[in-house]
Amino acid sequence: MTERMTGAQALVRALEHVGVDTVFGIPGGAILPAYDPLYDSTKVRHVLVRHEQGAGHAAEGYAQATGKVGVCMATSGPGATNLVTPIADAYMDSVPIVAITGQVTSSLIGTDAFQEADISGITMPITKHSFLVTDAAEIPRTIAEAFHIASTGRPGPVLVDISKDALQADTTFVWPPVMQLPGYRPVTRPHSKQIREAAKLIVESKRPVLYVGGGVHKSGASGELMRLAELTGIPVVTTLMARGTFPDSHPQHMGMPGMHGSVSAVGALQQADLIIGLGVRFDDRVTGQLASFAPYAKIVHADIDPAEISKNRHADVPIVGDCREVIAEMINAVEAEPRKGEYTDWWKTLNGYKETYPLGYEEFSDGSLAPQYVMERLSAIAGPDTYFVAGVGQHQMWAAQFIDYENPGTFINSGGLGTMGFAVPAAMGAKMGRPDATVWAIDGDGCFQMTNQELATCAIEGVPVKIAIINNGNLGMVRQWQTLFYDQRYSNTNLQAKLRIPDFVKLAEAYGCAGLRCERPEDVDAVIKEAMEINDRPVVVDFVVHQDAMVWPMVAAGTSNDDIKIARDMAPKWESEE
Ligand SMILES: Cc1ncc(C[n+]2csc(CCOP(=O)(O)OP(=O)(O)O)c2C)c(N)n1
Ligand SMILES: [Mg+2]
């Protein structure tokens, strides 16, 4: 197909051809030519957000809820730099998004022109690839390449920066374009010798663990994971990015590992003689002090990104490949092994951890609300088909710990970058991608104040998300560190909740949303049910909780996982010490 049109029209046409139905953005001078044909598109819906950061996180939420590429758009200079945080966030969490930015006219590039920022340079280290396009003829091919790069191999963000004159110039639109990506050929098929090696270790090991990360759901491999787990009888831990990839209710599920992981998950990794890492990156929040992480374990590490393998922990059996293919082949290889794994003693130890150290929390004698209780009730009342989208802080950890995830991809949060302000716009994007699903954002009172302006977008665009603010009146996670490591010197973490500035209920109403408040445990169920019934506009619930609730268990930063505490100065007793 060839047709004469402007670069801007070619951009919109290319977006239609790659299947884009939703774009989140804000216009401005340099990108304005693109907004004109966008006005006419019947296939692409543009959602006018209130801040470009919101556009980027919305694209991430949309991408994570749908598995498709999320798209955000901004003008040059400040519009583009406002996208830097969500781009970095998407890079850390391997979320496929394409960010399209207008750039100043090509003859002005490098002159410090009005609203000029070298966004392709700025984002080079935080994108899979960043393009600068100054020729209209290259727009369709670049869009095709950007979507291909974002969605294949290890997913991630791609930036397409297009100069204003390229958008305005006349060109010939050619579709499909011929992609020119020499050297970009992600390996998806694992090496069969490595797979056999892994299968041998699996049946020979006495204390194996399947360490499951975000890559498993991203490759659509939760079904294969279930088959491998049930075939072998090996315990499973799911990281923050993998909650729901293996159902919490399954008896082989040991919980989440890491800094705020369960004793059973952390203990399983520490005592393991074999760790099968699938789509994970041995992140410092999981390993704790690296030198003392899982000292007895051999490592099988499968990932689509070869750069992850042996980055933090040496892999005895490195496997480069797509998790779905890797796990499917592992199943065949384990079935072909003449012997079967024998893990009875291991399960005795692990079930002991589970029984002795279940997740729990302190209730307050003054009748105030425990945040963990709010999570438990949200989980029970909203149910396992709900998408939960968290901010960053204590509430995020409680959402990971106390909500039961049964379905892959139903917990969306900022794991790698830890971006406060993620929840409201990401929930908006998730709800637009999955309009029939219930979407609950679990946000902190601090996080909420960073991006709540997108409530206006939600109300106007008809996106009835539900927001639970876990209002402890503090930058709670930082306060927790001050409690534990800074002698309870609460420097600059108190948000003065008693002053109710802002009053979240009134703020919600000002934004065209329903606003509810809940301060007592006995009201929690009724308030959640009331919120569940409001579906004609967004709902914000201000859950006023006790400021001293803490996230336990905890492995203090930089210390060994062996020194996990289940409460202040309380450590579990490991088998070796008994
Ligand atoms: C953009 C950004 N700034 C600062 C931080 C550091 N930080 C991590 S958690 C946190 C406190 C979050 O407070 P709130 O949203 O109220 O959540 P809580 O921990 O109280 O549940 C802060 C300041 C961050 N993660 N992101
Ligand atoms: Mg808080």
mmCIF file of C-alpha atoms in Angstrom, residues 347-518:
data_model
loop_
_atom_site.group_PDB
_atom_site.id
_atom_site.type_symbol
_atom_site.label_atom_id
_atom_site.label_comp_id
_atom_site.label_asym_id
_atom_site.label_seq_id
_atom_site.Cartn_x
_atom_site.Cartn_y
_atom_site.Cartn_z
ATOM 1 C CA TRP A 347 8.659 -30.717 52.532
ATOM 2 C CA LYS A 348 8.764 -31.600 56.229
ATOM 3 C CA THR A 349 11.121 -28.684 56.821
ATOM 4 C CA LEU A 350 9.157 -26.302 54.586
ATOM 5 C CA ASN A 351 5.766 -27.174 56.023
ATOM 6 C CA GLY A 352 7.338 -26.565 59.426
ATOM 7 C CA TYR A 353 8.290 -23.029 58.352
ATOM 8 C CA LYS A 354 4.823 -22.430 56.993
ATOM 9 C CA GLU A 355 3.096 -23.605 60.162
ATOM 10 C CA THR A 356 5.451 -21.931 62.606
ATOM 11 C CA TYR A 357 5.851 -18.612 60.801
ATOM 12 C CA PRO A 358 2.673 -17.683 58.931
ATOM 13 C CA LEU A 359 2.237 -14.043 57.917
ATOM 14 C CA GLY A 360 0.575 -12.124 60.690
ATOM 15 C CA TYR A 361 0.153 -8.662 62.098
ATOM 16 C CA GLU A 362 -0.460 -6.697 65.218
ATOM 17 C CA GLU A 363 -3.878 -5.318 66.014
ATOM 18 C CA PHE A 364 -4.174 -2.104 67.956
ATOM 19 C CA SER A 365 -5.856 -1.956 71.329
ATOM 20 C CA ASP A 366 -7.184 1.570 70.759
ATOM 21 C CA GLY A 367 -9.666 0.256 68.186
ATOM 22 C CA SER A 368 -7.874 1.849 65.253
ATOM 23 C CA LEU A 369 -7.587 0.207 61.900
ATOM 24 C CA ALA A 370 -4.781 -2.198 60.950
ATOM 25 C CA PRO A 371 -3.845 -1.704 57.281
ATOM 26 C CA GLN A 372 -3.271 -5.435 56.822
ATOM 27 C CA TYR A 373 -6.883 -6.074 57.805
ATOM 28 C CA VAL A 374 -8.033 -3.705 55.045
ATOM 29 C CA MET A 375 -6.026 -5.800 52.541
ATOM 30 C CA GLU A 376 -7.523 -9.052 53.774
ATOM 31 C CA ARG A 377 -11.050 -7.714 53.431
ATOM 32 C CA LEU A 378 -10.390 -6.150 49.997
ATOM 33 C CA SER A 379 -9.025 -9.501 48.894
ATOM 34 C CA ALA A 380 -12.039 -11.404 50.186
ATOM 35 C CA ILE A 381 -14.729 -8.999 48.997
ATOM 36 C CA ALA A 382 -13.297 -7.934 45.610
ATOM 37 C CA GLY A 383 -12.175 -11.476 44.810
ATOM 38 C CA PRO A 384 -9.414 -13.041 42.740
ATOM 39 C CA ASP A 385 -10.542 -11.699 39.343
ATOM 40 C CA THR A 386 -9.769 -8.168 40.479
ATOM 41 C CA TYR A 387 -6.682 -6.320 39.271
ATOM 42 C CA PHE A 388 -4.844 -4.753 42.192
ATOM 43 C CA VAL A 389 -2.477 -1.910 41.359
ATOM 44 C CA ALA A 390 -0.200 -0.682 44.134
ATOM 45 C CA GLY A 391 1.852 2.411 44.857
ATOM 46 C CA VAL A 392 5.210 2.193 46.598
ATOM 47 C CA GLY A 393 5.758 1.862 50.311
ATOM 48 C CA GLN A 394 4.325 -0.105 53.203
ATOM 49 C CA HIS A 395 0.906 -0.370 51.545
ATOM 50 C CA GLN A 396 2.544 -1.980 48.512
ATOM 51 C CA MET A 397 4.154 -4.646 50.673
ATOM 52 C CA TRP A 398 0.923 -5.306 52.576
ATOM 53 C CA ALA A 399 -0.878 -5.564 49.224
ATOM 54 C CA ALA A 400 1.707 -8.127 48.127
ATOM 55 C CA GLN A 401 1.451 -10.048 51.404
ATOM 56 C CA PHE A 402 -2.192 -9.976 52.470
ATOM 57 C CA ILE A 403 -4.112 -10.084 49.195
ATOM 58 C CA ASP A 404 -4.552 -13.577 47.781
ATOM 59 C CA TYR A 405 -3.521 -13.713 44.139
ATOM 60 C CA GLU A 406 -4.881 -16.607 42.159
ATOM 61 C CA ASN A 407 -4.537 -15.347 38.597
ATOM 62 C CA PRO A 408 -1.427 -14.338 36.651
ATOM 63 C CA GLY A 409 -0.941 -10.620 36.109
ATOM 64 C CA THR A 410 -3.502 -9.488 38.656
ATOM 65 C CA PHE A 411 -0.981 -7.603 40.803
ATOM 66 C CA ILE A 412 0.478 -4.605 39.000
ATOM 67 C CA ASN A 413 3.080 -2.520 40.775
ATOM 68 C CA SER A 414 6.359 -0.700 40.417
ATOM 69 C CA GLY A 415 8.910 -3.263 41.540
ATOM 70 C CA GLY A 416 12.246 -2.266 40.082
ATOM 71 C CA LEU A 417 12.192 1.509 40.189
ATOM 72 C CA GLY A 418 9.825 1.771 43.155
ATOM 73 C CA THR A 419 7.999 4.797 41.764
ATOM 74 C CA MET A 420 5.686 6.635 44.138
ATOM 75 C CA GLY A 421 2.741 7.908 42.099
ATOM 76 C CA PHE A 422 2.486 4.775 39.981
ATOM 77 C CA ALA A 423 -0.863 3.505 41.251
ATOM 78 C CA VAL A 424 -3.563 5.990 40.169
ATOM 79 C CA PRO A 425 -2.474 6.388 36.523
ATOM 80 C CA ALA A 426 -1.487 2.712 36.163
ATOM 81 C CA ALA A 427 -4.897 1.688 37.507
ATOM 82 C CA MET A 428 -6.493 4.006 34.950
ATOM 83 C CA GLY A 429 -4.526 2.324 32.163
ATOM 84 C CA ALA A 430 -5.359 -1.153 33.463
ATOM 85 C CA LYS A 431 -9.058 -0.324 33.645
ATOM 86 C CA MET A 432 -9.040 1.056 30.095
ATOM 87 C CA GLY A 433 -7.355 -2.114 28.899
ATOM 88 C CA ARG A 434 -9.742 -4.330 30.859
ATOM 89 C CA PRO A 435 -12.982 -2.343 31.100
ATOM 90 C CA ASP A 436 -14.972 -5.334 32.372
ATOM 91 C CA ALA A 437 -12.640 -6.088 35.268
ATOM 92 C CA THR A 438 -12.696 -4.514 38.703
ATOM 93 C CA VAL A 439 -9.543 -2.492 39.235
ATOM 94 C CA TRP A 440 -8.535 -1.468 42.753
ATOM 95 C CA ALA A 441 -5.564 0.814 43.295
ATOM 96 C CA ILE A 442 -3.977 0.394 46.709
ATOM 97 C CA ASP A 443 -2.210 3.668 47.296
ATOM 98 C CA GLY A 444 -0.345 5.415 50.085
ATOM 99 C CA ASP A 445 -1.310 8.857 51.300
ATOM 100 C CA GLY A 446 2.115 10.049 50.150
ATOM 101 C CA CYS A 447 2.039 8.351 46.741
ATOM 102 C CA PHE A 448 -1.519 9.472 46.072
ATOM 103 C CA GLN A 449 -0.481 13.101 46.351
ATOM 104 C CA MET A 450 2.019 12.671 43.528
ATOM 105 C CA THR A 451 -0.359 11.727 40.689
ATOM 106 C CA ASN A 452 -3.966 12.004 41.912
ATOM 107 C CA GLN A 453 -4.704 14.602 39.226
ATOM 108 C CA GLU A 454 -5.414 11.655 36.924
ATOM 109 C CA LEU A 455 -8.669 11.216 38.851
ATOM 110 C CA ALA A 456 -9.910 14.063 36.657
ATOM 111 C CA THR A 457 -8.980 12.035 33.595
ATOM 112 C CA CYS A 458 -10.722 8.960 35.016
ATOM 113 C CA ALA A 459 -13.887 10.877 35.877
ATOM 114 C CA ILE A 460 -14.119 12.677 32.539
ATOM 115 C CA GLU A 461 -13.173 9.706 30.362
ATOM 116 C CA GLY A 462 -15.500 7.332 32.218
ATOM 117 C CA VAL A 463 -12.904 5.083 33.845
ATOM 118 C CA PRO A 464 -14.427 3.915 37.146
ATOM 119 C CA VAL A 465 -11.329 2.791 39.015
ATOM 120 C CA LYS A 466 -11.451 2.227 42.748
ATOM 121 C CA ILE A 467 -8.744 3.743 44.933
ATOM 122 C CA ALA A 468 -8.016 2.590 48.482
ATOM 123 C CA ILE A 469 -5.785 5.142 50.175
ATOM 124 C CA ILE A 470 -4.010 3.472 53.066
ATOM 125 C CA ASN A 471 -3.731 6.686 55.017
ATOM 126 C CA ASN A 472 -1.221 6.323 57.822
ATOM 127 C CA GLY A 473 -0.451 10.037 57.738
ATOM 128 C CA ASN A 474 3.166 9.346 56.983
ATOM 129 C CA LEU A 475 5.699 8.376 54.396
ATOM 130 C CA GLY A 476 5.296 5.110 56.211
ATOM 131 C CA MET A 477 8.011 2.977 54.681
ATOM 132 C CA VAL A 478 10.597 5.663 55.349
ATOM 133 C CA ARG A 479 9.205 6.128 58.850
ATOM 134 C CA GLN A 480 9.608 2.378 59.404
ATOM 135 C CA TRP A 481 13.320 2.653 58.589
ATOM 136 C CA GLN A 482 13.567 5.649 60.938
ATOM 137 C CA THR A 483 11.915 3.577 63.657
ATOM 138 C CA LEU A 484 14.345 0.725 63.154
ATOM 139 C CA PHE A 485 17.603 2.368 62.095
ATOM 140 C CA TYR A 486 17.462 6.070 63.002
ATOM 141 C CA ASP A 487 16.466 5.994 66.678
ATOM 142 C CA GLN A 488 12.867 6.964 65.953
ATOM 143 C CA ARG A 489 13.982 10.374 64.745
ATOM 144 C CA TYR A 490 11.139 11.074 62.337
ATOM 145 C CA SER A 491 12.760 13.614 60.076
ATOM 146 C CA ASN A 492 10.387 14.795 57.353
ATOM 147 C CA THR A 493 8.112 11.799 57.126
ATOM 148 C CA ASN A 494 5.013 13.115 58.900
ATOM 149 C CA LEU A 495 2.354 14.308 56.455
ATOM 150 C CA GLN A 496 0.242 15.786 59.302
ATOM 151 C CA ALA A 497 -2.817 13.644 58.636
ATOM 152 C CA LYS A 498 -4.709 15.210 61.537
ATOM 153 C CA LEU A 499 -4.918 18.469 59.606
ATOM 154 C CA ARG A 500 -6.587 16.636 56.735
ATOM 155 C CA ILE A 501 -4.710 18.711 54.172
ATOM 156 C CA PRO A 502 -5.929 17.714 51.719
ATOM 157 C CA ASP A 503 -9.141 16.084 52.828
ATOM 158 C CA PHE A 504 -9.122 13.052 50.522
ATOM 159 C CA VAL A 505 -12.907 12.691 50.540
ATOM 160 C CA LYS A 506 -13.412 16.301 49.501
ATOM 161 C CA LEU A 507 -10.598 16.011 46.976
ATOM 162 C CA ALA A 508 -12.282 12.969 45.426
ATOM 163 C CA GLU A 509 -15.541 14.859 45.190
ATOM 164 C CA ALA A 510 -13.792 17.862 43.658
ATOM 165 C CA TYR A 511 -12.517 15.509 40.971
ATOM 166 C CA GLY A 512 -15.975 14.156 40.167
ATOM 167 C CA CYS A 513 -15.403 10.903 42.069
ATOM 168 C CA ALA A 514 -17.221 9.345 45.000
ATOM 169 C CA GLY A 515 -15.330 9.862 48.264
ATOM 170 C CA LEU A 516 -15.705 7.549 51.262
ATOM 171 C CA ARG A 517 -13.897 7.324 54.563
ATOM 172 C CA CYS A 518 -13.327 4.390 56.896
#
